[in-house]
Amino acid sequence: MSATTITLLFLLFAVIMFVLEKIPLGVTSMIVCIGLVVTGVLDIKTAFAGFIDSNVILFVAMFIVGGALFETGMANKIGGIVTKFAKTERMLIVAIMVIVGFMSGVLSNTGTAAVLIPVVIGIAARSGYKRSRLLMPLVFAAAMGGNLSLIGAPGNLIAQSALEEINMEFGFFEYAIVGLPILIIGILFYATIGYRLLPDHDVTEERGFDTAKDFSDVPAWKQWLSLIVLVLTLLAMIFEKKIGIKLSISGCIGALILILTGVISEKEALKSIDLKTIFLFGGTLSLASALAETGAGETIANTVIGALGSHLSPYILTFVVFILCCVMTNFMSNTATTALMVTICLSIAEGMGADPRAVLMACVIGGSCAYATPIGMPANTMVVGAGGYRFMDYVKAGFPLIIIATIISMIILPIAFPFFP
């Protein structure tokens, strides 16, 4: 069997196992990771590169920063302030989605989610609402907010780089022409109909965060230092390009400061790391690597687009590109999906004599619709353990959002980005 065929079989196995969940998600990821090495598709270094991926390092660091916010009781304090203003669960969901959506528009959507997940868990503990109903809207808002500006998500910059090579570009807020309506309608959806689709799980404190703990004996300086470090970490992430320090390194610096100052002990720091998330994300990155390296991902894309024939309507092409990116981004990383599809879409657009910006915008927005699986984007993976989520929770709550994003995009894209201007 060719490496491409083996990769596609492992992709099929992963999809089936993720849906059925007969074995834990992290174990499925590791079977795929090890399987790709045993069958010779990937070497050991490539297969396990996911475990030292910058996003995994960011996860570990932010679990510790978040853990400090919990262990000192500061997350509960913040939760108390927010719940004073949001009187109902629906109001709380809207408030969280608005804050997260607009924050992720001007800084990394992964970084925004990483910083705010512990805060939202604290809000859930203080308000008495289930965290499983608050964390999913948070990560969906982070993904939608990534489409508000050029720097909101890595895929946006990949498309920009491709355009710059042919002397074209997107404006800083041009993604928001499509992204802002999706964010607004998405928030309204979860405040109304989608509210009923959110998972309703009682989560045990697997990660060692005791939300019912008495924090009266915790020194005030520890509480405030945990918050100050969180804010400084967030600022470092916002000004990542200016200061030249990567998100993951800023997170690590924050985590180390908290341990060295005694705000959180080494034992508490280790306990706060969610290993399920690490194995799930690290393992599935090997599948993303295999899809890219063997050309399996490109085969899927070319087969679908090639099947449509050479004389293709621009509207049908936009729709197909969008849907293909939507499907692929839920099983590959959204960055990898965009990187793969941008090259294909650019050559198709140039072959048709169409405006490449129209096709690339469909590619980027579709590539951000990673709402239907826990592995589509890092933020989804980060809340699997904290929210007690199963694979089908993402499908039920996230798939309708993909439909909403598709309808909005198909209405706006032909108007704002015509193929033949």
Coordinates of C-alpha atoms in Angstrom, one line a residue:
M1 CA 0.0 0.0 0.0
S2 CA 1.2 3.5 -0.7
A3 CA 1.8 6.0 2.1
T4 CA -1.1 8.1 0.8
T5 CA -3.5 5.1 1.1
I6 CA -2.3 4.2 4.6
T7 CA -2.7 7.8 5.7
L8 CA -6.2 8.0 4.3
L9 CA -7.1 4.7 6.2
F10 CA -5.7 6.1 9.4
L11 CA -7.8 9.3 8.8
L12 CA -10.9 7.1 8.4
F13 CA -10.0 5.1 11.5
A14 CA -9.6 8.3 13.5
V15 CA -12.9 9.7 12.3
I16 CA -14.8 6.5 13.2
M17 CA -13.1 6.2 16.6
F18 CA -13.6 9.8 17.5
V19 CA -17.3 9.6 16.7
L20 CA -17.9 6.2 18.4
E21 CA -15.6 7.0 21.4
K22 CA -15.2 3.3 22.3
I23 CA -11.7 4.2 23.4
P24 CA -10.6 7.6 24.9
L25 CA -9.8 10.3 22.3
G26 CA -6.2 10.6 23.5
V27 CA -5.6 6.8 23.0
T28 CA -7.1 7.0 19.5
S29 CA -4.6 9.8 18.7
M30 CA -1.7 7.8 20.0
I31 CA -2.8 4.7 18.0
V32 CA -2.7 6.8 14.9
C33 CA 0.6 8.4 15.8
I34 CA 2.3 5.1 16.6
G35 CA 0.6 3.4 13.6
L36 CA 2.0 6.0 11.2
V37 CA 5.6 5.2 12.5
V38 CA 5.1 1.4 12.4
T39 CA 3.8 1.5 8.8
G40 CA 6.8 3.7 7.8
V41 CA 4.6 6.7 6.7
L42 CA 6.4 9.0 9.2
D43 CA 9.7 8.8 11.0
I44 CA 9.7 9.0 14.8
K45 CA 10.9 12.6 14.9
T46 CA 8.1 13.8 12.6
A47 CA 5.4 11.7 14.2
F48 CA 6.2 13.0 17.7
A49 CA 7.0 16.5 16.7
G50 CA 3.5 17.4 17.8
F51 CA 4.5 17.0 21.4
I52 CA 6.9 19.8 21.2
D53 CA 4.7 21.9 18.9
S54 CA 4.5 25.5 20.1
N55 CA 0.7 25.1 20.8
V56 CA 1.3 22.2 23.1
I57 CA 3.9 24.2 25.0
L58 CA 1.4 27.0 25.1
F59 CA -1.2 24.6 26.5
V60 CA 1.1 23.4 29.3
A61 CA 2.2 26.9 30.2
M62 CA -1.4 28.3 30.3
F63 CA -2.7 25.4 32.3
I64 CA -0.2 26.4 35.0
V65 CA -1.1 30.1 34.7
G66 CA -4.7 29.2 34.9
G67 CA -4.0 26.8 37.8
A68 CA -2.5 29.7 39.8
L69 CA -5.6 31.7 39.2
F70 CA -7.6 28.8 40.7
E71 CA -5.3 27.8 43.5
T72 CA -5.3 31.4 44.9
G73 CA -9.0 31.9 44.5
M74 CA -8.6 34.8 42.1
A75 CA -10.7 33.0 39.4
N76 CA -13.6 32.9 41.8
K77 CA -13.2 36.6 42.6
I78 CA -13.3 37.6 39.0
G79 CA -16.2 35.2 38.4
G80 CA -18.1 37.0 41.2
I81 CA -17.7 40.4 39.6
V82 CA -18.8 39.1 36.2
T83 CA -21.8 37.3 37.5
K84 CA -23.1 40.5 39.2
F85 CA -23.7 41.9 35.8
A86 CA -24.8 38.8 33.9
K87 CA -27.9 37.7 35.8
T88 CA -28.8 34.7 33.7
E89 CA -26.9 31.9 31.9
R90 CA -27.9 33.3 28.5
M91 CA -26.6 36.7 29.4
L92 CA -23.4 35.1 30.7
I93 CA -22.9 33.2 27.4
V94 CA -23.4 36.4 25.3
A95 CA -21.0 38.4 27.6
I96 CA -18.3 35.7 27.3
M97 CA -18.7 35.4 23.5
V98 CA -18.6 39.2 22.9
I99 CA -15.5 39.6 25.0
V100 CA -13.6 36.6 23.6
G101 CA -14.7 37.3 20.0
F102 CA -13.4 40.8 19.9
M103 CA -10.2 40.0 21.9
S104 CA -9.3 37.2 19.5
G105 CA -9.8 39.7 16.6
V106 CA -6.7 41.6 17.7
L107 CA -4.6 38.8 19.2
S108 CA -4.2 35.1 18.6
N109 CA -7.5 33.2 18.9
T110 CA -5.6 30.3 20.6
G111 CA -3.9 32.7 23.0
T112 CA -7.2 34.4 23.9
A113 CA -8.9 31.1 24.6
A114 CA -5.9 29.9 26.7
V115 CA -5.9 33.0 28.9
L116 CA -9.7 33.1 29.4
I117 CA -10.6 29.4 29.9
P118 CA -9.5 29.5 33.6
V119 CA -11.4 32.7 34.1
V120 CA -14.6 31.2 32.6
I121 CA -14.3 28.1 34.8
G122 CA -14.0 30.4 37.8
I123 CA -17.2 32.2 36.6
A124 CA -19.0 28.9 36.3
A125 CA -18.0 27.9 39.8
R126 CA -19.1 31.2 41.3
S127 CA -22.4 31.5 39.3
G128 CA -23.4 27.8 39.8
Y129 CA -23.8 27.4 36.0
K130 CA -22.2 24.3 34.4
R131 CA -18.9 25.0 32.9
S132 CA -19.7 22.6 30.0
R133 CA -22.3 25.2 28.8
L134 CA -19.9 28.1 29.0
L135 CA -16.6 26.8 27.6
M136 CA -17.9 25.7 24.2
P137 CA -19.3 29.1 23.3
L138 CA -16.0 30.6 24.5
V139 CA -13.9 28.5 22.0
F140 CA -16.4 29.0 19.2
A141 CA -16.2 32.8 19.7
A142 CA -12.4 32.6 19.7
A143 CA -12.5 30.9 16.3
M144 CA -15.1 33.4 14.9
G145 CA -13.2 36.4 16.2
G146 CA -10.1 35.2 14.5
N147 CA -11.7 36.4 11.2
L148 CA -12.0 40.1 12.3
S149 CA -8.5 41.1 11.3
L150 CA -5.3 40.2 9.5
I151 CA -3.6 39.0 12.7
G152 CA -6.6 37.2 14.2
A153 CA -5.5 33.7 13.0
P154 CA -2.4 32.2 11.3
G155 CA -4.5 31.2 8.2
N156 CA -5.2 34.9 7.5
L157 CA -1.5 35.7 7.3
I158 CA -0.9 32.6 5.1
A159 CA -3.4 33.9 2.5
Q160 CA -1.9 37.4 2.8
S161 CA 1.6 36.0 2.0
A162 CA 0.3 34.1 -1.0
L163 CA -1.4 37.3 -2.3
E164 CA 1.7 39.4 -1.8
E165 CA 3.7 37.2 -4.1
I166 CA 1.3 38.3 -6.9
N167 CA 1.3 42.0 -5.8
M168 CA -2.1 41.9 -4.1
E169 CA -3.2 42.0 -0.5
F170 CA -6.1 42.1 2.0
G171 CA -6.7 45.2 4.2
F172 CA -6.1 44.8 7.9
F173 CA -9.8 44.6 8.7
E174 CA -11.0 43.2 5.4
Y175 CA -11.6 39.7 6.8
A176 CA -14.2 41.4 9.1
I177 CA -16.5 42.0 6.0
V178 CA -17.4 38.3 6.3
G179 CA -16.1 37.6 9.8
L180 CA -18.1 40.2 11.7
P181 CA -21.6 39.1 10.5
I182 CA -20.7 35.5 11.3
L183 CA -19.6 36.5 14.8
I184 CA -22.8 38.6 15.4
I185 CA -25.2 35.9 14.1
G186 CA -23.2 33.2 15.9
I187 CA -23.6 35.0 19.2
L188 CA -27.3 35.5 18.6
F189 CA -27.7 31.9 17.7
Y190 CA -26.2 30.6 21.0
A191 CA -28.3 33.1 22.9
T192 CA -31.5 31.7 21.3
I193 CA -31.8 28.4 19.4
G194 CA -28.2 27.2 19.9
Y195 CA -28.6 27.6 23.7
R196 CA -30.4 24.3 23.8
L197 CA -27.7 22.5 21.9
L198 CA -24.9 23.2 24.4
P199 CA -23.6 20.2 26.3
D200 CA -25.0 19.7 29.9
H201 CA -22.3 17.8 31.8
D202 CA -21.5 17.6 35.5
V203 CA -17.7 17.8 35.5
T204 CA -15.6 16.2 38.1
E205 CA -12.5 18.1 39.2
E206 CA -10.1 15.9 37.2
R207 CA -7.5 18.6 36.8
G208 CA -7.2 19.3 40.5
F209 CA -9.1 22.6 40.5
D210 CA -11.2 22.6 43.6
T211 CA -13.8 25.2 42.9
A212 CA -15.5 24.8 46.3
K213 CA -12.3 25.4 48.2
D214 CA -12.1 28.0 51.0
F215 CA -9.5 30.6 49.9
S216 CA -9.7 32.9 53.0
D217 CA -6.3 31.8 54.1
V218 CA -4.6 32.6 50.8
P219 CA -2.4 35.8 51.1
A220 CA -3.7 38.7 49.0
W221 CA -0.3 39.2 47.3
K222 CA -0.6 35.7 45.8
Q223 CA -4.1 36.4 44.5
W224 CA -3.0 39.7 42.9
L225 CA 0.3 38.3 41.6
S226 CA -1.6 35.5 39.8
L227 CA -3.8 38.1 38.1
I228 CA -0.9 40.5 37.3
V229 CA 1.1 37.6 35.7
L230 CA -2.0 36.6 33.7
V231 CA -2.5 40.2 32.4
L232 CA 1.2 40.6 31.6
T233 CA 1.2 37.3 29.7
L234 CA -1.9 38.5 27.8
L235 CA -0.1 41.8 26.9
A236 CA 3.0 39.9 25.8
M237 CA 0.8 37.9 23.5
I238 CA -0.9 41.0 22.1
F239 CA 2.4 42.6 21.3
E240 CA 4.1 39.4 20.2
K241 CA 5.5 40.9 17.0
K242 CA 6.7 44.1 18.7
I243 CA 8.6 42.3 21.5
G244 CA 9.7 39.4 19.4
I245 CA 8.7 36.7 21.9
K246 CA 6.5 33.8 20.8
L247 CA 3.1 33.1 22.5
S248 CA 4.3 29.8 23.9
I249 CA 7.5 31.4 25.4
S250 CA 5.4 34.3 27.0
G251 CA 3.2 31.6 28.6
C252 CA 6.3 29.7 29.9
I253 CA 7.8 32.9 31.4
G254 CA 4.4 33.5 33.2
A255 CA 4.3 29.9 34.5
L256 CA 7.9 30.0 35.7
I257 CA 7.4 33.3 37.5
L258 CA 4.3 31.9 39.4
I259 CA 6.3 28.8 40.4
L260 CA 9.5 30.7 41.4
T261 CA 7.5 33.2 43.5
G262 CA 5.6 30.5 45.3
V263 CA 2.2 31.6 44.1
I264 CA 1.7 28.0 42.9
S265 CA 3.7 25.0 44.0
E266 CA 5.4 22.6 41.6
K267 CA 3.0 19.9 42.7
E268 CA 0.0 22.1 42.0
A269 CA 1.4 23.2 38.7
L270 CA 1.9 19.6 37.5
K271 CA -1.6 18.7 38.7
S272 CA -3.1 21.6 36.7
I273 CA -1.8 20.2 33.4
D274 CA -4.5 18.3 31.5
L275 CA -2.6 15.4 29.9
K276 CA -5.7 14.3 27.9
T277 CA -5.4 17.5 25.9
I278 CA -1.7 17.0 25.4
F279 CA -2.0 13.5 24.1
L280 CA -5.0 14.3 21.9
F281 CA -3.4 17.3 20.3
G282 CA 0.1 16.0 20.0
G283 CA -1.1 12.7 18.6
T284 CA -3.4 14.1 16.0
L285 CA -0.7 16.5 14.7
S286 CA 1.1 13.4 13.4
L287 CA -2.0 12.7 11.2
A288 CA -1.9 16.3 10.0
S289 CA 1.8 15.9 9.1
A290 CA 1.1 12.7 7.2
L291 CA -1.8 14.3 5.3
A292 CA 0.6 17.1 4.2
E293 CA 3.8 15.0 3.6
T294 CA 2.2 12.1 1.7
G295 CA 0.1 14.4 -0.4
A296 CA -3.1 12.7 0.9
G297 CA -4.6 16.1 1.8
E298 CA -3.8 17.5 -1.6
T299 CA -5.2 14.3 -3.2
I300 CA -8.6 14.9 -1.4
A301 CA -8.7 18.5 -2.5
N302 CA -7.7 17.9 -6.1
T303 CA -10.1 14.9 -6.5
V304 CA -13.1 17.0 -5.2
I305 CA -12.3 20.1 -7.3
G306 CA -11.2 18.0 -10.4
A307 CA -14.5 16.1 -10.3
L308 CA -16.3 19.4 -10.9
G309 CA -14.8 19.8 -14.4
S310 CA -12.9 22.6 -16.0
H311 CA -15.8 24.9 -16.9
L312 CA -16.8 25.7 -13.4
S313 CA -19.2 28.4 -12.3
P314 CA -17.4 30.9 -9.9
Y315 CA -20.2 30.5 -7.4
I316 CA -20.0 26.8 -7.4
L317 CA -16.2 27.0 -7.0
T318 CA -16.6 29.4 -4.0
F319 CA -19.1 27.0 -2.4
V320 CA -17.0 23.9 -3.0
V321 CA -13.8 25.5 -1.8
F322 CA -15.6 26.8 1.3
I323 CA -17.1 23.4 2.1
L324 CA -13.9 21.5 1.4
C325 CA -12.0 23.8 3.8
C326 CA -14.7 23.3 6.4
V327 CA -14.5 19.6 6.2
M328 CA -10.7 19.4 6.2
T329 CA -10.2 21.9 9.0
N330 CA -12.1 19.8 11.4
F331 CA -9.6 16.9 11.0
M332 CA -6.4 18.8 10.1
S333 CA -5.2 21.9 11.9
N334 CA -6.9 25.0 10.6
T335 CA -3.5 26.5 9.8
A336 CA -2.4 23.3 7.8
T337 CA -5.8 23.3 5.9
T338 CA -5.4 26.9 4.9
A339 CA -1.7 26.4 3.9
L340 CA -2.6 23.4 1.7
M341 CA -5.7 24.9 0.1
V342 CA -4.3 28.4 -0.6
T343 CA -1.8 27.0 -3.1
I344 CA -4.5 24.9 -4.9
C345 CA -7.1 27.8 -4.8
L346 CA -4.6 30.3 -6.2
S347 CA -3.7 28.2 -9.2
I348 CA -7.4 27.5 -9.9
A349 CA -8.3 31.3 -9.7
E350 CA -5.4 32.2 -12.0
G351 CA -6.4 29.5 -14.4
M352 CA -9.9 30.9 -14.6
G353 CA -8.7 34.5 -14.8
A354 CA -10.6 35.2 -11.6
D355 CA -9.7 37.5 -8.8
P356 CA -7.7 35.3 -6.4
R357 CA -8.9 37.4 -3.4
A358 CA -12.4 36.0 -3.9
V359 CA -11.2 32.4 -3.7
L360 CA -8.7 32.9 -0.9
M361 CA -11.3 34.7 1.3
A362 CA -13.6 31.6 0.9
C363 CA -10.6 29.4 1.7
V364 CA -9.7 31.3 4.9
I365 CA -13.2 31.7 6.3
G366 CA -14.0 28.0 5.5
G367 CA -10.7 27.0 7.1
S368 CA -11.7 28.7 10.3
C369 CA -15.0 26.7 10.7
A370 CA -13.4 24.1 12.9
Y371 CA -16.4 23.9 15.2
A372 CA -17.5 20.3 14.8
T373 CA -14.6 18.3 16.3
P374 CA -12.4 18.6 19.4
I375 CA -9.3 18.5 17.2
G376 CA -10.1 21.2 14.6
M377 CA -8.3 23.9 16.4
P378 CA -6.1 24.1 19.6
A379 CA -8.8 26.0 21.6
N380 CA -11.3 23.1 21.1
T381 CA -8.8 20.6 22.3
M382 CA -8.0 22.7 25.4
V383 CA -11.5 22.5 26.8
V384 CA -12.1 18.7 26.2
G385 CA -11.1 17.8 29.8
A386 CA -12.3 20.9 31.5
G387 CA -15.8 20.7 30.0
G388 CA -16.1 16.9 30.2
Y389 CA -16.8 16.9 26.4
R390 CA -17.3 14.0 24.1
F391 CA -16.7 14.0 20.3
M392 CA -20.4 14.2 19.5
D393 CA -20.9 17.3 21.8
Y394 CA -18.9 19.3 19.3
V395 CA -20.8 17.9 16.3
K396 CA -24.2 18.7 17.9
A397 CA -23.3 22.2 19.1
G398 CA -20.8 23.2 16.3
F399 CA -22.3 21.8 13.1
P400 CA -25.2 24.3 13.0
L401 CA -22.6 27.1 13.3
I402 CA -20.8 25.7 10.2
I403 CA -24.2 25.9 8.3
I404 CA -24.7 29.5 9.6
A405 CA -21.1 30.5 8.5
T406 CA -21.7 28.9 5.1
I407 CA -25.0 30.7 4.4
I408 CA -23.6 34.1 5.5
S409 CA -20.4 33.6 3.4
M410 CA -22.3 32.5 0.3
I411 CA -24.4 35.7 0.5
I412 CA -21.5 38.2 1.3
L413 CA -18.6 36.7 -0.7
P414 CA -20.0 37.2 -4.2
I415 CA -21.0 40.8 -3.4
A416 CA -17.9 41.9 -1.5
F417 CA -15.3 39.9 -3.5
P418 CA -16.7 39.4 -7.0
F419 CA -14.7 36.9 -9.2
F420 CA -14.6 39.1 -12.2
P421 CA -14.6 42.7 -10.9

